[in-house]
Short mmCIF file of C-alpha atoms in Angstrom, two decimals:
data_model
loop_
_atom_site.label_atom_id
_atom_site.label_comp_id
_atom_site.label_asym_id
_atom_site.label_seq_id
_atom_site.Cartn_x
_atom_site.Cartn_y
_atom_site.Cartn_z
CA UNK W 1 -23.71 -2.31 58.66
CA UNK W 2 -24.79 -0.86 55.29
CA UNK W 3 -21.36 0.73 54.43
CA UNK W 4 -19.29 -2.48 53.12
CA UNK W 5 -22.68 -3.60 51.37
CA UNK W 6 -22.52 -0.51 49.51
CA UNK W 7 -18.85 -0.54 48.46
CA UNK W 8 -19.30 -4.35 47.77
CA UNK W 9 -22.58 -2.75 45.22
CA UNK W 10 -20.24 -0.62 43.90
CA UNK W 11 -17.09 -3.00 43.45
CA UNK W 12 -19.61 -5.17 41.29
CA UNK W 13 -20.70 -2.06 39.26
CA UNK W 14 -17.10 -0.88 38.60
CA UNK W 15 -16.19 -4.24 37.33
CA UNK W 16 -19.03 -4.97 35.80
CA UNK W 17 -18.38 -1.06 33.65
CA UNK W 18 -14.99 -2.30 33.09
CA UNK W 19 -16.19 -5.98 31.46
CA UNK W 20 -18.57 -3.75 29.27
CA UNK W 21 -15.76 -1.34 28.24
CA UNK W 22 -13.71 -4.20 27.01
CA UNK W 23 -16.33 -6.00 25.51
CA UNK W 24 -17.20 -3.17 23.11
CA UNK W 25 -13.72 -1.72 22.83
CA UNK W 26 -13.49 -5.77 21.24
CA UNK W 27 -16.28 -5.20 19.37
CA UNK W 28 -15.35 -1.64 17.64
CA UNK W 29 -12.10 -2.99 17.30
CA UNK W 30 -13.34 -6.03 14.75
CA UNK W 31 -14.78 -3.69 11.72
CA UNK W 32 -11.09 -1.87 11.83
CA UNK W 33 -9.34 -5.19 12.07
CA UNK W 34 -11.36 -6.23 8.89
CA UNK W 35 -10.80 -3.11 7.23
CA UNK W 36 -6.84 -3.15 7.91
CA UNK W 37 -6.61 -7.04 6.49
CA UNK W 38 -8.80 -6.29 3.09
CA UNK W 39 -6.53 -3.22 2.73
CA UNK W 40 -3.62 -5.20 3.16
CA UNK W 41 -5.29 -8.43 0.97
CA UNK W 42 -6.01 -5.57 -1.93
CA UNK W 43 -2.39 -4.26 -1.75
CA UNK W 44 -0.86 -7.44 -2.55
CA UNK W 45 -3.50 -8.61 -5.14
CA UNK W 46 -2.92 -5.50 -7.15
CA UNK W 47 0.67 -5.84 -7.64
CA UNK W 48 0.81 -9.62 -9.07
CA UNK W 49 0.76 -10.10 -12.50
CA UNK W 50 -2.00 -11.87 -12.86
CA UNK W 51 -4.46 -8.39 -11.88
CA UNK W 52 -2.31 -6.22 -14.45
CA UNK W 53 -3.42 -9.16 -17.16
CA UNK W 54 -6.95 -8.71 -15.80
CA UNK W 55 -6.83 -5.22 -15.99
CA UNK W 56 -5.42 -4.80 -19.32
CA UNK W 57 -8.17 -6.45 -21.06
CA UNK W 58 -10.95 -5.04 -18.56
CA UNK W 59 -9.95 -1.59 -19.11
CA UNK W 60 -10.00 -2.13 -23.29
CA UNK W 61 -13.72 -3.23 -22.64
CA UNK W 62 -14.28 -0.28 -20.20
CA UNK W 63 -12.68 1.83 -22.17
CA UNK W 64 -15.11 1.07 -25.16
CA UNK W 65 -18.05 1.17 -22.94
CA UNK W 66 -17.31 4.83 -22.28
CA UNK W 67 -16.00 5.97 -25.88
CA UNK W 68 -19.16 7.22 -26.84
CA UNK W 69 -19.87 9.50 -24.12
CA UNK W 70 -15.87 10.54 -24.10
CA UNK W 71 -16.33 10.96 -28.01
CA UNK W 72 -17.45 14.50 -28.05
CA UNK W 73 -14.33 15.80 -25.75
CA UNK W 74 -11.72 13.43 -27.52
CA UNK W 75 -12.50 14.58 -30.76
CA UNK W 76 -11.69 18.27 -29.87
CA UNK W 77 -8.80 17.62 -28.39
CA UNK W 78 -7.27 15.61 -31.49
CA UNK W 79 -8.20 18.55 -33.64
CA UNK W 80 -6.31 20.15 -31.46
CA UNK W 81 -3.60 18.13 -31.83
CA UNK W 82 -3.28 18.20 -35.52
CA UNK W 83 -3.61 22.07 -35.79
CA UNK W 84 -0.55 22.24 -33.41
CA UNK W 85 1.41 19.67 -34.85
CA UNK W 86 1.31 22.08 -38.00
CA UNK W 87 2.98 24.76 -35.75
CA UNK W 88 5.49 22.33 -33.76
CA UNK W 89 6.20 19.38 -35.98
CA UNK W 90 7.60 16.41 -33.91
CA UNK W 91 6.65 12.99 -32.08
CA UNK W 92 3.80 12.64 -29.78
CA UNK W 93 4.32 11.23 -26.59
CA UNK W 94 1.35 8.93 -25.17
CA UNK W 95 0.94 8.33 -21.47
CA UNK W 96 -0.46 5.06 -20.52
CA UNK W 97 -1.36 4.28 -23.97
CA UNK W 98 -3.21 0.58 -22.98
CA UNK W 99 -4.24 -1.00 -25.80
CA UNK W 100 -4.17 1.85 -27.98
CA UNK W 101 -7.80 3.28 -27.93
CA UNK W 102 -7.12 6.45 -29.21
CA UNK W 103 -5.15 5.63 -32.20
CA UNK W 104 -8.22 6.04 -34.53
CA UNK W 105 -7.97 9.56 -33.43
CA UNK W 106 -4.49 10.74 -34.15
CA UNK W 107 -3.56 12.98 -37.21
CA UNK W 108 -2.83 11.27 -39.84
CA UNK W 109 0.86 10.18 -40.74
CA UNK W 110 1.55 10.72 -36.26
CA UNK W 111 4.78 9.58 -35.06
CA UNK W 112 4.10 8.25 -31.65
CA UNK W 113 5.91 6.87 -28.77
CA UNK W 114 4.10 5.06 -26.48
CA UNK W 115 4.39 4.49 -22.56
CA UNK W 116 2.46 2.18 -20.84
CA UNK W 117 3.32 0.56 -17.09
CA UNK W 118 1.62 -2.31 -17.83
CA UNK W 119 3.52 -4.76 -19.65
CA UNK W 120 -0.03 -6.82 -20.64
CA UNK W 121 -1.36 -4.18 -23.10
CA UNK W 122 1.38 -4.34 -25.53
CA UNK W 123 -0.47 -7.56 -27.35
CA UNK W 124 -3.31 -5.69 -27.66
CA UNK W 125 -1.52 -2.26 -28.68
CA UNK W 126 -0.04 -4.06 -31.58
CA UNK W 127 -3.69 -5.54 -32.60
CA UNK W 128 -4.90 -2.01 -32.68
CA UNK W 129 -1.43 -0.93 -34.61
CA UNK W 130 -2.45 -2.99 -37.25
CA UNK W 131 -6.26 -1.50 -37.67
CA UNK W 132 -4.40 2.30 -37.48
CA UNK W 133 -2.57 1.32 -40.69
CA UNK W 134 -0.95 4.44 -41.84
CA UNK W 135 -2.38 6.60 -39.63
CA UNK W 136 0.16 6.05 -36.80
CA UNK W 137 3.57 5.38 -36.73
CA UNK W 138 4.43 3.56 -33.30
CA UNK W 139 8.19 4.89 -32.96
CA UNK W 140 8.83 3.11 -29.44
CA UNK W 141 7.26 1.51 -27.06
CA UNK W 142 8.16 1.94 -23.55
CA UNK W 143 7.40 -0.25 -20.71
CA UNK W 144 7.76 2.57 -18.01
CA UNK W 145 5.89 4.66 -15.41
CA UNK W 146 5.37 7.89 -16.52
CA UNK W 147 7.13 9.02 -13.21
CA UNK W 148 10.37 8.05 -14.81
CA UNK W 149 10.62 8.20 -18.61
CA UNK W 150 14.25 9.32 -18.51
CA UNK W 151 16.81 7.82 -20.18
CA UNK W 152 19.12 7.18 -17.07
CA UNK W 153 21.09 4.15 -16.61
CA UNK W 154 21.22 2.73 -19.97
CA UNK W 155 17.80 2.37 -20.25
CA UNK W 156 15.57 3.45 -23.23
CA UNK W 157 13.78 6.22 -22.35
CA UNK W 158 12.78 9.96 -24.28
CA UNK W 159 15.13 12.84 -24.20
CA UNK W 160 14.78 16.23 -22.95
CA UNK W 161 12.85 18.81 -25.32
CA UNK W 162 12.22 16.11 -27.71
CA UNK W 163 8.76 15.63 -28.43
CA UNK W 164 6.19 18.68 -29.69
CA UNK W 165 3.27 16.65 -27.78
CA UNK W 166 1.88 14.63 -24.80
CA UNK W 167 -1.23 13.06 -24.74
CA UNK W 168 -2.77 12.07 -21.41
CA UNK W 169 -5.99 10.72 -21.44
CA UNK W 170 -7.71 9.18 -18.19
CA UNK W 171 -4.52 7.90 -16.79
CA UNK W 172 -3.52 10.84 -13.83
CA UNK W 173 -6.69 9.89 -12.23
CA UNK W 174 -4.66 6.39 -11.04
CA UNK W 175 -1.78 8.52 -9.86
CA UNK W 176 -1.40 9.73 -5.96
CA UNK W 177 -0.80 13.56 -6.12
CA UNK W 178 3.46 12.90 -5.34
CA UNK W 179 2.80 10.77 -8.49
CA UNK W 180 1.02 13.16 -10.53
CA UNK W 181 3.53 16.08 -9.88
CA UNK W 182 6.68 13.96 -10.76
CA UNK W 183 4.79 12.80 -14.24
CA UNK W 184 4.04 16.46 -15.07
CA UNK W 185 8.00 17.52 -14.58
CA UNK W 186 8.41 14.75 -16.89
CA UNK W 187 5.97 15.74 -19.24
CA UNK W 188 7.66 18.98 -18.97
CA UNK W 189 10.92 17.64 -19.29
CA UNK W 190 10.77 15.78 -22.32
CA UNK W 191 8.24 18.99 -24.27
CA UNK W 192 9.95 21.26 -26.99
CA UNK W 193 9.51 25.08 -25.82
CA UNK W 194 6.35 25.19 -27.10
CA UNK W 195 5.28 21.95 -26.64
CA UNK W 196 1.92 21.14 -25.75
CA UNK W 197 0.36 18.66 -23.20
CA UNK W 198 -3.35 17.35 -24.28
CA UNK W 199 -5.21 16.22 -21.49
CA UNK W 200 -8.71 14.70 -20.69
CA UNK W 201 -9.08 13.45 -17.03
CA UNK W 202 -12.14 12.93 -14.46
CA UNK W 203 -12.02 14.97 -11.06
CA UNK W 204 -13.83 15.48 -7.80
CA UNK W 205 -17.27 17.26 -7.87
CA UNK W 206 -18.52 20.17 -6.13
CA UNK W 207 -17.52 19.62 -2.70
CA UNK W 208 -20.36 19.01 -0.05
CA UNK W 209 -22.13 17.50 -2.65
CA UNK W 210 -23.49 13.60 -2.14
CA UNK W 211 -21.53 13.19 -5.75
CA UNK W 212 -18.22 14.74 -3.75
CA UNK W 213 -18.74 12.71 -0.54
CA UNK W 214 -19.35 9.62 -2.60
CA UNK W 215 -16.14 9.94 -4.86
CA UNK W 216 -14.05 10.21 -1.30
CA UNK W 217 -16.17 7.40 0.19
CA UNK W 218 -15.40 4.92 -2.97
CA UNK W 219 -11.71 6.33 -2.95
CA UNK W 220 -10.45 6.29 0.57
CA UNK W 221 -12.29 2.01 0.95
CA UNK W 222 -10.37 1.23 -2.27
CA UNK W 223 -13.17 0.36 -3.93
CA UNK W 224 -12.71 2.18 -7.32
CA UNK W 225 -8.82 2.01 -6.92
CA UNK W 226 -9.10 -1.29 -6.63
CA UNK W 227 -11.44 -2.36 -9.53
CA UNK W 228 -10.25 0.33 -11.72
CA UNK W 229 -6.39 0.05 -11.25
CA UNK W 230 -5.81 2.33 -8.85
CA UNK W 231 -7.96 5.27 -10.20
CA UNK W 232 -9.56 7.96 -7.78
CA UNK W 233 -12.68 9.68 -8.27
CA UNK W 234 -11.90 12.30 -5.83
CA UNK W 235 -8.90 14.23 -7.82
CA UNK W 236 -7.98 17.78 -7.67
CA UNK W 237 -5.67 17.28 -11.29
CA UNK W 238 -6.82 20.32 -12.93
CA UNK W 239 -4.81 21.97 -9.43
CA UNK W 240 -2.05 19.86 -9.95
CA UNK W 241 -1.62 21.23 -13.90
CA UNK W 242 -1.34 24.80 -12.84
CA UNK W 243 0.85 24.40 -9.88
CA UNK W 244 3.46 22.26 -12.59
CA UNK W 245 4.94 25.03 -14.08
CA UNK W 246 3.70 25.28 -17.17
CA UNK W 247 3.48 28.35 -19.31
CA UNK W 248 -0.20 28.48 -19.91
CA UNK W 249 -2.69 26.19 -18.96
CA UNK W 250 -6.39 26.36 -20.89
CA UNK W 251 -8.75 24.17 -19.74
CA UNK W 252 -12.70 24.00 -19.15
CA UNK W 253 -14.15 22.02 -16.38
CA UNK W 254 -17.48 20.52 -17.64
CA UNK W 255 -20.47 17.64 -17.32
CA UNK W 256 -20.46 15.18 -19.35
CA UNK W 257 -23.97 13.86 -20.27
CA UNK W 258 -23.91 11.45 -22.85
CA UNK W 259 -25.82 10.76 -26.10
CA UNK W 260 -28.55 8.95 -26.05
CA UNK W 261 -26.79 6.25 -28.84
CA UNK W 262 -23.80 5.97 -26.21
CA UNK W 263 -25.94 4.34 -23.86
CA UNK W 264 -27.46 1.55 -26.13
CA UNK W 265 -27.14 -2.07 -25.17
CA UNK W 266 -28.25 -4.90 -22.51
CA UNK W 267 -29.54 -3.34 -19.73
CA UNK W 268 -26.52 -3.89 -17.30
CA UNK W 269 -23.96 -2.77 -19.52
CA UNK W 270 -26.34 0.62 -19.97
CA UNK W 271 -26.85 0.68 -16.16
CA UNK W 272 -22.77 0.30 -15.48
CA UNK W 273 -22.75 2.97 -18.05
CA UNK W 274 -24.45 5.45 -16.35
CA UNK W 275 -23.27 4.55 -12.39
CA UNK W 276 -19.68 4.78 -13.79
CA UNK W 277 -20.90 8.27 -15.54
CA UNK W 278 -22.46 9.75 -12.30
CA UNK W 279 -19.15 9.14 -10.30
CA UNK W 280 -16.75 10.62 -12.96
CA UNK W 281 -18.35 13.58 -13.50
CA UNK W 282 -17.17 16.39 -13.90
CA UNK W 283 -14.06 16.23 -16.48
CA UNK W 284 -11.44 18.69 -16.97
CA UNK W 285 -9.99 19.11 -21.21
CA UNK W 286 -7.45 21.08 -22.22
CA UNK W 287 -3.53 21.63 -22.60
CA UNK W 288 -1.12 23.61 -21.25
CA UNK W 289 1.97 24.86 -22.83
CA UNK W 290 5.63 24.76 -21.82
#
């Protein structure tokens, strides 16, 4: 007589495991759901026009929020510059140029092309033209990625071996790593022999490190991609650089700390300062040689 009031105990206790198992498997299922639909919500909002407008003005305020810590490694870098373009006279290419932040830093008298993806920052690059005054000559502008700067199809673009510089600052960062290799053939591409590409870019920390498990955290949620037009603070580009090719590659890998005058102002612009700092850190400067 006990027998079918055991199987009818255990018929309950199967189905009542199986209820359970789909309730959380619904459950689990919601935070991935959510996840999935801000991804896809993210992907389309970065791509109108309206978010490159955005970001073209918030990366000129960015931008200045960080020049004075970046100062220091910018400045060696266009000394740099001007002691090569002695050797190797030529243009200067720029990689995503934005609203020119770097032109108060060029050699004097530099002949520059400028490539930007963003077709927003070209109002502001001219502003900034205008303060260069004969410090820069702006050759060309080019609305292109920096993926493609060929001159294929008609289109304006830069020739091979025709500049004696690229400058890159901050901009591989927002490239995947298919991205990043296919700008570096270009860079090679359109370099004299001899040519040299200047770079300055942020990359991952020491790995195991909160600072490296943070930068992947931020990176693989979209958060900094998505605020900071697609950049990643979790980069290998140093890598990248040496497997491109190039002649010879110098480049240190160091912390940047900041002056205390770079971190003057309202207490929230000092305090995004600083976070921002701590997740870009460390930097890689250099250039490597075709």
């Amino acid at each position: 007589m006990r027998a079918p009031l055991r199987s009818h105990s255990a018929l309950h206790i199967k189905m009542l495991s199986e209820y359970l198992s789909a309730f959380l498997s619904i459950v689990f299922s919601i935070p991935s759901l959510v996840i999935i639909f801000l991804v896809i919500v993210i992907r389309i909002a970065v791509s109108t026009a309206w978010y490159k407008k955005f970001f073209a003005k918030m990366e000129s305020k960015s931008v200045q929020l960080m020049k004075g810590i970046m100062a220091p490694l910018k400045q060696k870098i266009f000394v740099e510059l001007g002691q090569h373009l002695k050797e190797v006279e030529g243009d200067v290419l720029e990689i995503g140029i934005g609203a020119g932040e770097n032109f108060d830093l060029y050699p004097e008298a530099t002949s520059l092309i400028a490539v930007d993806s963003n077709p927003h920052v070209e109002e502001l690059l001219m502003e900034n033209l205008k303060k260069a005054g004969e410090r820069v000559h702006l050759k060309k502008f080019m609305l292109a990625s920096a993926e493609d700067m060929s001159c294929s199809l008609g289109k304006p673009g830069v020739e091979d071996n025709s500049v004696a510089a690229v400058v890159c600052t901050m901009v591989l960062c927002s490239l995947t790593d298919e991205q990043t290799m296919k700008t570096l053939a270009e860079v090679k591409r359109v370099l004299m022999p001899g040519g040299r590409f200047f770079f300055l870019e942020h990359v991952a920390g020491k790995p195991w490190t909160l600072r490296y498990f943070t930068q992947h955290l931020l990176t693989r949620l979209l958060i900094f991609p998505t605020f900071l037009n697609g950049c990643r603070c979790n980069k290998e580009t140093l890598t990248r650089i040496r497997e491109a090719g190039f002649k010879t590659v110098q480049a240190e890998k160091q912390w940047v700390k900041g002056s205390s005058e770079a971190f003057l102002g309202s207490w929230d612009t000092v305090l995004l300062a600083r976070s921002l700092l701590a997740l870009i850190n460390p930097v890689i400067a250099g250039f490597a040689e075709k």
